[in-house]
PDB file of C-alpha atoms and ligand atoms in Angstrom:
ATOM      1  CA  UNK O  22      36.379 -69.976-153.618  1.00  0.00           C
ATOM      2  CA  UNK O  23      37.918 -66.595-152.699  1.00  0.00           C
ATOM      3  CA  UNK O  24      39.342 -66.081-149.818  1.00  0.00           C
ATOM      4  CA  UNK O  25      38.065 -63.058-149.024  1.00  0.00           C
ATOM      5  CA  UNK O  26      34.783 -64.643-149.437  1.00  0.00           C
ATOM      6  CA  UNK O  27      34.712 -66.164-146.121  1.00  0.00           C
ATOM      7  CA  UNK O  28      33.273 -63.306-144.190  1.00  0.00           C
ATOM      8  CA  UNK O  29      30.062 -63.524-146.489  1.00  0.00           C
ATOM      9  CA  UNK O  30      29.808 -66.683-146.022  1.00  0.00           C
ATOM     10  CA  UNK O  31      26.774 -66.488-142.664  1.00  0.00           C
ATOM     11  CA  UNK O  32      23.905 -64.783-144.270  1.00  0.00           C
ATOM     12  CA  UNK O  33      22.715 -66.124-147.808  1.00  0.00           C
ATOM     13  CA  UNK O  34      24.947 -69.906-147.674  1.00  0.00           C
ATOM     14  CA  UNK O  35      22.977 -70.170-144.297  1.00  0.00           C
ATOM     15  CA  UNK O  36      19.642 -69.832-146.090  1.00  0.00           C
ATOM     16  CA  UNK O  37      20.485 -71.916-149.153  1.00  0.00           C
ATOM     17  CA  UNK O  38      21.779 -74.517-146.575  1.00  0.00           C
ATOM     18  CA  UNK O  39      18.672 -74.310-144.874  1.00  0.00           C
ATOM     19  CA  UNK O  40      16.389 -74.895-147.840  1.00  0.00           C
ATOM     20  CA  UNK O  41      18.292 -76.992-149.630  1.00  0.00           C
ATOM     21  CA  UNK O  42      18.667 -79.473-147.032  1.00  0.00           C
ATOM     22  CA  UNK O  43      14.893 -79.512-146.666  1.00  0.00           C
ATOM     23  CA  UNK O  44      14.815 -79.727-150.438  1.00  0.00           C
ATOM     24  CA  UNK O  45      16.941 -82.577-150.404  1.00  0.00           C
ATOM     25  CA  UNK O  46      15.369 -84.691-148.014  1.00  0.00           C
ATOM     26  CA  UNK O  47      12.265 -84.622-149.931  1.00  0.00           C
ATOM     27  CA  UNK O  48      13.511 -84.774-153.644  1.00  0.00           C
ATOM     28  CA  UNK O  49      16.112 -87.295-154.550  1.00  0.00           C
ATOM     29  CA  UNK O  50      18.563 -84.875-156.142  1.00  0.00           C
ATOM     30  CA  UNK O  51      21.167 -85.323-158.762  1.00  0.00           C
ATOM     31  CA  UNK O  52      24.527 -84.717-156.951  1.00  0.00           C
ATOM     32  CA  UNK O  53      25.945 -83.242-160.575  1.00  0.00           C
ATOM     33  CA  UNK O  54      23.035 -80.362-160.462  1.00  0.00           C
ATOM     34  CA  UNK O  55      23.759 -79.878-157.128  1.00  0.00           C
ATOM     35  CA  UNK O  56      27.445 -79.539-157.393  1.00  0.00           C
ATOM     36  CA  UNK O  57      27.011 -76.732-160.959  1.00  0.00           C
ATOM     37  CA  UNK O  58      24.225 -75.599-158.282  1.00  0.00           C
ATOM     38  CA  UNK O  59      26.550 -74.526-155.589  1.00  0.00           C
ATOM     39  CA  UNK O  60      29.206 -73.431-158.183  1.00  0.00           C
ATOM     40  CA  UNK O  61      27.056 -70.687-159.438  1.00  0.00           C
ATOM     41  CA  UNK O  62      26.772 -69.382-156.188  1.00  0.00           C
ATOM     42  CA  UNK O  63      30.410 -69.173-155.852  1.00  0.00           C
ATOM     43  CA  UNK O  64      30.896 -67.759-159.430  1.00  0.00           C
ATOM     44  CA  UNK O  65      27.921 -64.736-158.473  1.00  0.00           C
ATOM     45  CA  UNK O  66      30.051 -64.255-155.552  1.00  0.00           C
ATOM     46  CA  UNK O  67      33.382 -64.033-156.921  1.00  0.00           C
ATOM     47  CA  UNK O  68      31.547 -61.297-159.394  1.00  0.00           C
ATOM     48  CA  UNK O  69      30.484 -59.404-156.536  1.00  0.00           C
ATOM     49  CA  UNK O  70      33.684 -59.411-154.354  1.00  0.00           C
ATOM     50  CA  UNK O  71      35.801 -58.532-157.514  1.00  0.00           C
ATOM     51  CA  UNK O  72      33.563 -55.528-158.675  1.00  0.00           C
ATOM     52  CA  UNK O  73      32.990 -54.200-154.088  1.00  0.00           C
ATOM     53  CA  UNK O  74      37.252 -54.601-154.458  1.00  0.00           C
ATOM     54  CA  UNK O  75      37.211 -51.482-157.083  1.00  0.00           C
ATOM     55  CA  UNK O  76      34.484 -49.784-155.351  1.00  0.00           C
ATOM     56  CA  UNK O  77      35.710 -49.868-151.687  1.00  0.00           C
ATOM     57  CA  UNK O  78      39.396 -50.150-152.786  1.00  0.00           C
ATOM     58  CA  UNK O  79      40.228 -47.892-149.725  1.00  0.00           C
ATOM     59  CA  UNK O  80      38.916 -49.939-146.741  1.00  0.00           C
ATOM     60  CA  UNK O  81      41.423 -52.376-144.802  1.00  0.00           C
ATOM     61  CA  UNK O  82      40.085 -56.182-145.176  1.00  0.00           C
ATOM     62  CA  UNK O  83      38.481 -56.507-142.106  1.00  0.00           C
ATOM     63  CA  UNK O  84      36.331 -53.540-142.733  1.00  0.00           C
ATOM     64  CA  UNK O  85      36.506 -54.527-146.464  1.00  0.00           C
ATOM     65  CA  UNK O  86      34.618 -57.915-145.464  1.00  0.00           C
ATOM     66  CA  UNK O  87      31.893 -56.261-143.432  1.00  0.00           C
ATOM     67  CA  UNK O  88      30.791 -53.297-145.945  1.00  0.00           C
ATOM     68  CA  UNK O  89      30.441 -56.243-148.199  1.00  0.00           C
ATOM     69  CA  UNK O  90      28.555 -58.631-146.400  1.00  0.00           C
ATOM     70  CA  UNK O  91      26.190 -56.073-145.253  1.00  0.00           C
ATOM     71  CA  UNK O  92      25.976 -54.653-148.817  1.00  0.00           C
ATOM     72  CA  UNK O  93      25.239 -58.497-150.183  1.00  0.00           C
ATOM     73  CA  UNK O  94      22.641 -59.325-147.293  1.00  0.00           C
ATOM     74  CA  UNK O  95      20.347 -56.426-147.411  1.00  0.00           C
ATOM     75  CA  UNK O  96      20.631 -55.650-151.273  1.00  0.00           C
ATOM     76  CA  UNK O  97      21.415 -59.013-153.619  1.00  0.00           C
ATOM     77  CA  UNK O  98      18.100 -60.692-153.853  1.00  0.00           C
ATOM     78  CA  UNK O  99      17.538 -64.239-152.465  1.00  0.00           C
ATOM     79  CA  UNK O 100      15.311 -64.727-155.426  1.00  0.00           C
ATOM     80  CA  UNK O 101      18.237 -64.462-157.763  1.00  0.00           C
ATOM     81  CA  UNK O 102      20.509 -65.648-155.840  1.00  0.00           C
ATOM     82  CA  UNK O 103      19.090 -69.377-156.148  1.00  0.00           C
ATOM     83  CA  UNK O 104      17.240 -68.998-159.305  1.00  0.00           C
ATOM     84  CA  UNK O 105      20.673 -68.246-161.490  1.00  0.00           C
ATOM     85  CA  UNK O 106      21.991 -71.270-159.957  1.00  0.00           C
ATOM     86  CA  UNK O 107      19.011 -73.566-160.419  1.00  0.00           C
ATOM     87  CA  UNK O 108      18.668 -72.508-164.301  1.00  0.00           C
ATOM     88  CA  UNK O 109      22.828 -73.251-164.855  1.00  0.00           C
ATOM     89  CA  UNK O 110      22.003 -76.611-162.863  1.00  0.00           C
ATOM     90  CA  UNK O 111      19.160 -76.949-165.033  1.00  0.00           C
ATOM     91  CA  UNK O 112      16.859 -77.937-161.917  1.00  0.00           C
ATOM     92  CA  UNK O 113      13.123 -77.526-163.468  1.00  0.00           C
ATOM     93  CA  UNK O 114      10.362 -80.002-163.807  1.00  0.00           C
ATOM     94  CA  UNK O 115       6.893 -79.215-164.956  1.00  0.00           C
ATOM     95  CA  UNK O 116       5.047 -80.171-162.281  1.00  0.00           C
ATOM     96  CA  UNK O 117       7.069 -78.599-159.622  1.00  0.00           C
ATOM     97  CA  UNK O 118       6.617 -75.103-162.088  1.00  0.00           C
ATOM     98  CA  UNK O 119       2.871 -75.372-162.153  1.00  0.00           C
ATOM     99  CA  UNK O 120       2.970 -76.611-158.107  1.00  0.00           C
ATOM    100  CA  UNK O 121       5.318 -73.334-157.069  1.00  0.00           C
ATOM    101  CA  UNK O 122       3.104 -70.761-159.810  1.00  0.00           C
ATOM    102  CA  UNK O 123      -0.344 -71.148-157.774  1.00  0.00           C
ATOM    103  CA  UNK O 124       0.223 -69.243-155.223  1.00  0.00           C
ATOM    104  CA  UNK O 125       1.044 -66.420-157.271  1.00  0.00           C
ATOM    105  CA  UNK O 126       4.279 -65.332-155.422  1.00  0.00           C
ATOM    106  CA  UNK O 127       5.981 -62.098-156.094  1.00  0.00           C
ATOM    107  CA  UNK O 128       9.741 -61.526-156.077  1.00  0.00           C
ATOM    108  CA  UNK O 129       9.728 -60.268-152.977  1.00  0.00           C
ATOM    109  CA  UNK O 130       7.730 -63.220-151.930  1.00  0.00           C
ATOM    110  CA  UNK O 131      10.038 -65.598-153.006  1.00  0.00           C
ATOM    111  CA  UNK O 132      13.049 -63.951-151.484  1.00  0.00           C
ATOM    112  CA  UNK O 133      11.858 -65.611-148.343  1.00  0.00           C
ATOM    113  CA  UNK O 134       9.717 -68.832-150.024  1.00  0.00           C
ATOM    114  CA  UNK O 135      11.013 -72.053-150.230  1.00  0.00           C
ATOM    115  CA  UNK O 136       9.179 -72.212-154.064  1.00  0.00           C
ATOM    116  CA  UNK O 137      11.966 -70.082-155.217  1.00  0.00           C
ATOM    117  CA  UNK O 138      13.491 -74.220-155.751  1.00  0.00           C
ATOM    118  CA  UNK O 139      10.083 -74.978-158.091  1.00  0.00           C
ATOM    119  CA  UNK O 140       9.987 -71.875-160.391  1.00  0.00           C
ATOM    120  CA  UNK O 141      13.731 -70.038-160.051  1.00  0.00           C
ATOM    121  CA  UNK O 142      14.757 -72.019-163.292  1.00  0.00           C
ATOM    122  CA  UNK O 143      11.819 -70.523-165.180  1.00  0.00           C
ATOM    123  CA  UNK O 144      12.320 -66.802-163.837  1.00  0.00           C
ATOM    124  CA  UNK O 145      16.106 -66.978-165.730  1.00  0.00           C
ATOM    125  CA  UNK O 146      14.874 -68.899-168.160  1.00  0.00           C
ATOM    126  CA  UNK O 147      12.058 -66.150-169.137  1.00  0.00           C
ATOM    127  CA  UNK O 148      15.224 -63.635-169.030  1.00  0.00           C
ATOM    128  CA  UNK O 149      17.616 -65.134-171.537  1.00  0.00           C
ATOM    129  CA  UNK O 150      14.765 -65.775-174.172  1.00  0.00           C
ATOM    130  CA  UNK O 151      13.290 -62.097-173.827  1.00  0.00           C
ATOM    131  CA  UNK O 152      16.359 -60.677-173.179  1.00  0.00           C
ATOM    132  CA  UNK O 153      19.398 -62.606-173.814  1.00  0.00           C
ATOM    133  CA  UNK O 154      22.115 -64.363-171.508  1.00  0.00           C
ATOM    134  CA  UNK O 155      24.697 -61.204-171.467  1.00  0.00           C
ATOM    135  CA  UNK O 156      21.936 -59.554-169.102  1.00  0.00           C
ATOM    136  CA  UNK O 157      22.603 -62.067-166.761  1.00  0.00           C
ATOM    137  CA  UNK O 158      26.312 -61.020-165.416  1.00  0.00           C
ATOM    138  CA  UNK O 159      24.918 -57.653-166.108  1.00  0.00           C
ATOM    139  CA  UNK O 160      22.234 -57.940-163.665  1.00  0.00           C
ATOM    140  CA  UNK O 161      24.583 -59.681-160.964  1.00  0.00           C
ATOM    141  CA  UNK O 162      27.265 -56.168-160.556  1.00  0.00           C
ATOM    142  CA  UNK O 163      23.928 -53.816-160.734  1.00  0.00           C
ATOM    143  CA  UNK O 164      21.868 -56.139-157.950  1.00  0.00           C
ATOM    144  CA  UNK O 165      19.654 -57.160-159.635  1.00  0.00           C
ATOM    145  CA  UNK O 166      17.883 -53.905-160.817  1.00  0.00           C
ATOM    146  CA  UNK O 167      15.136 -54.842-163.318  1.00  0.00           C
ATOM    147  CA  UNK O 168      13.972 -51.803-164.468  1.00  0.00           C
ATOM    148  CA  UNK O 169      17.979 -50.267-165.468  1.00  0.00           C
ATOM    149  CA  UNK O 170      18.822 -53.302-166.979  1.00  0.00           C
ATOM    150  CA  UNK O 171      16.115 -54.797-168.576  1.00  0.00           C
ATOM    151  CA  UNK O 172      13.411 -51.849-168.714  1.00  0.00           C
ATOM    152  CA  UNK O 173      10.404 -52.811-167.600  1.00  0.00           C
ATOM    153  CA  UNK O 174       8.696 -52.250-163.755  1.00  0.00           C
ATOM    154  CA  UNK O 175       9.407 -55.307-161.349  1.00  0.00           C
ATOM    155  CA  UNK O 176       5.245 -55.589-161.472  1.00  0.00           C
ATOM    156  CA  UNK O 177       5.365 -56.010-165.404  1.00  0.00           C
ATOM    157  CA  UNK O 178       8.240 -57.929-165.481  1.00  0.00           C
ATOM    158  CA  UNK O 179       6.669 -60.837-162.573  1.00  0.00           C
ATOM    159  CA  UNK O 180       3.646 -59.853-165.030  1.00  0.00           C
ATOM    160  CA  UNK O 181       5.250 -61.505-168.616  1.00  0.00           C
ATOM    161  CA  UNK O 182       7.077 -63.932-166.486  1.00  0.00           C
ATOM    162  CA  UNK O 183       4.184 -65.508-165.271  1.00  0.00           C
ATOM    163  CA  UNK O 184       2.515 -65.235-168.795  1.00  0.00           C
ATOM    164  CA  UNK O 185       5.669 -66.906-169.823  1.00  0.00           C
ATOM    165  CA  UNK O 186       5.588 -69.951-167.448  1.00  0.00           C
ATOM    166  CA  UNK O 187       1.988 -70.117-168.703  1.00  0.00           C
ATOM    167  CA  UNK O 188       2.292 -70.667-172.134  1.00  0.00           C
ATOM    168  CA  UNK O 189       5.732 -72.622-171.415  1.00  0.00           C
ATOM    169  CA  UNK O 190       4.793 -75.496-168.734  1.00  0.00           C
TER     170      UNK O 190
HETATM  171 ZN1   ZN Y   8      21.596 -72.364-153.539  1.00  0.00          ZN
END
C-alpha cells in the first residue's frame, strides 16, 4: 500500500476490522476472498490518494494526510466502501441476500449495518449489469455520487436495486 496511506488508515480499516472480525468468527471464510477483499480496499484507496494528490497538490504532507482523511471519513460511503470489495471477492450467497434484504435497509442504513457483508455484493452487482463496470472507478474519484454518475435519485436507485435482488436471489 501507499505510503502516504498510513494516516487514513484509523477511521474506515477500524470499522472493516471491526465487522469483519465479527463476520469471521461466525462464517468460516475463504482466506482467498478475504485477501482480493482487503485488496480492493487498498486499490479504492490508492484511487483516492492519487486523484486528493492533484487536487490538494499545494499542502505539505502532514497537512496533506489530514485534509484527506477527513475528506475520506465524512464523505466516501461505508456502504461502498465494503460492497466494491465484497463483489471483486465475490462474497454473496443467497440466503445471506434474502437474510440482509428484510429489513429493508437504506444506503445510509447500511453505512453503519453490519448487513452491508449479506447484500454489498448484490448492490455492485445491480450496477455493472444496469450500468456497466467503467462506472465503478468512476464512482470511486466522484464519492460515490449516484445521481451525477449514474442518473437516477439515491431513493430510485435503492428502489431498482431492491427490485433487482428480487427477481435475482
Ligand atoms: Zn472490508
Amino acid at each position: 500500500m501507499n505510503s502516504n496511506a498510513n494516516g487514513t488508515s484509523r477511521g474506515p480499516k477500524e470499522f472493516h476490522f471491526l465487522w469483519t472480525n465479527w463476520f469471521n468468527s461466525i462464517f468460516p471464510n475463504d482466506p482467498i476472498k478475504t485477501a482480493i477483499h482487503e485488496f480492493t480496499h487498498c486499490v479504492q484507496l490508492n484511487i483516492l490518494i492519487k486523484k486528493a494528490q492533484v487536487e490538494l497538490a499545494n499542502g505539505d504532507k502532514d497537512q496533506f494526510d489530514k485534509l484527506f482523511e477527513d475528506k475520506f471519513v465524512n464523505k466516501y460511503p461505508q456502504w461502498f466502501w465494503e460492497a466494491i470489495c465484497d463483489y471483486e471477492a465475490g462474497i454473496v450467497n443467497s440466503m445471506s441476500v434474502k437474510y440482509g434484504m428484510r429489513k429493508h435497509l437504506s444506503l445510509k442504513d447500511l453505512n453503519k449495518s453490519n448487513q452491508i457483508y449479506n447484500v454489498g455484493y448484490t448492490i455492485i452487482e445491480y450496477i455493472v449489469e444496469k450500468w456497466g463496470k467503467d462506472k465503478l472507478p468512476i464512482l470511486i474519484t466522484s464519492y460515490v455520487d449516484i445521481n451525477a454518475v449514474l442518473g437516477v435519485s439515491e431513493s430510485d436507485f435503492e428502489k431498482g436495486w431492491a427490485d433487482f435482488v428480487d427477481e435475482k436471489y
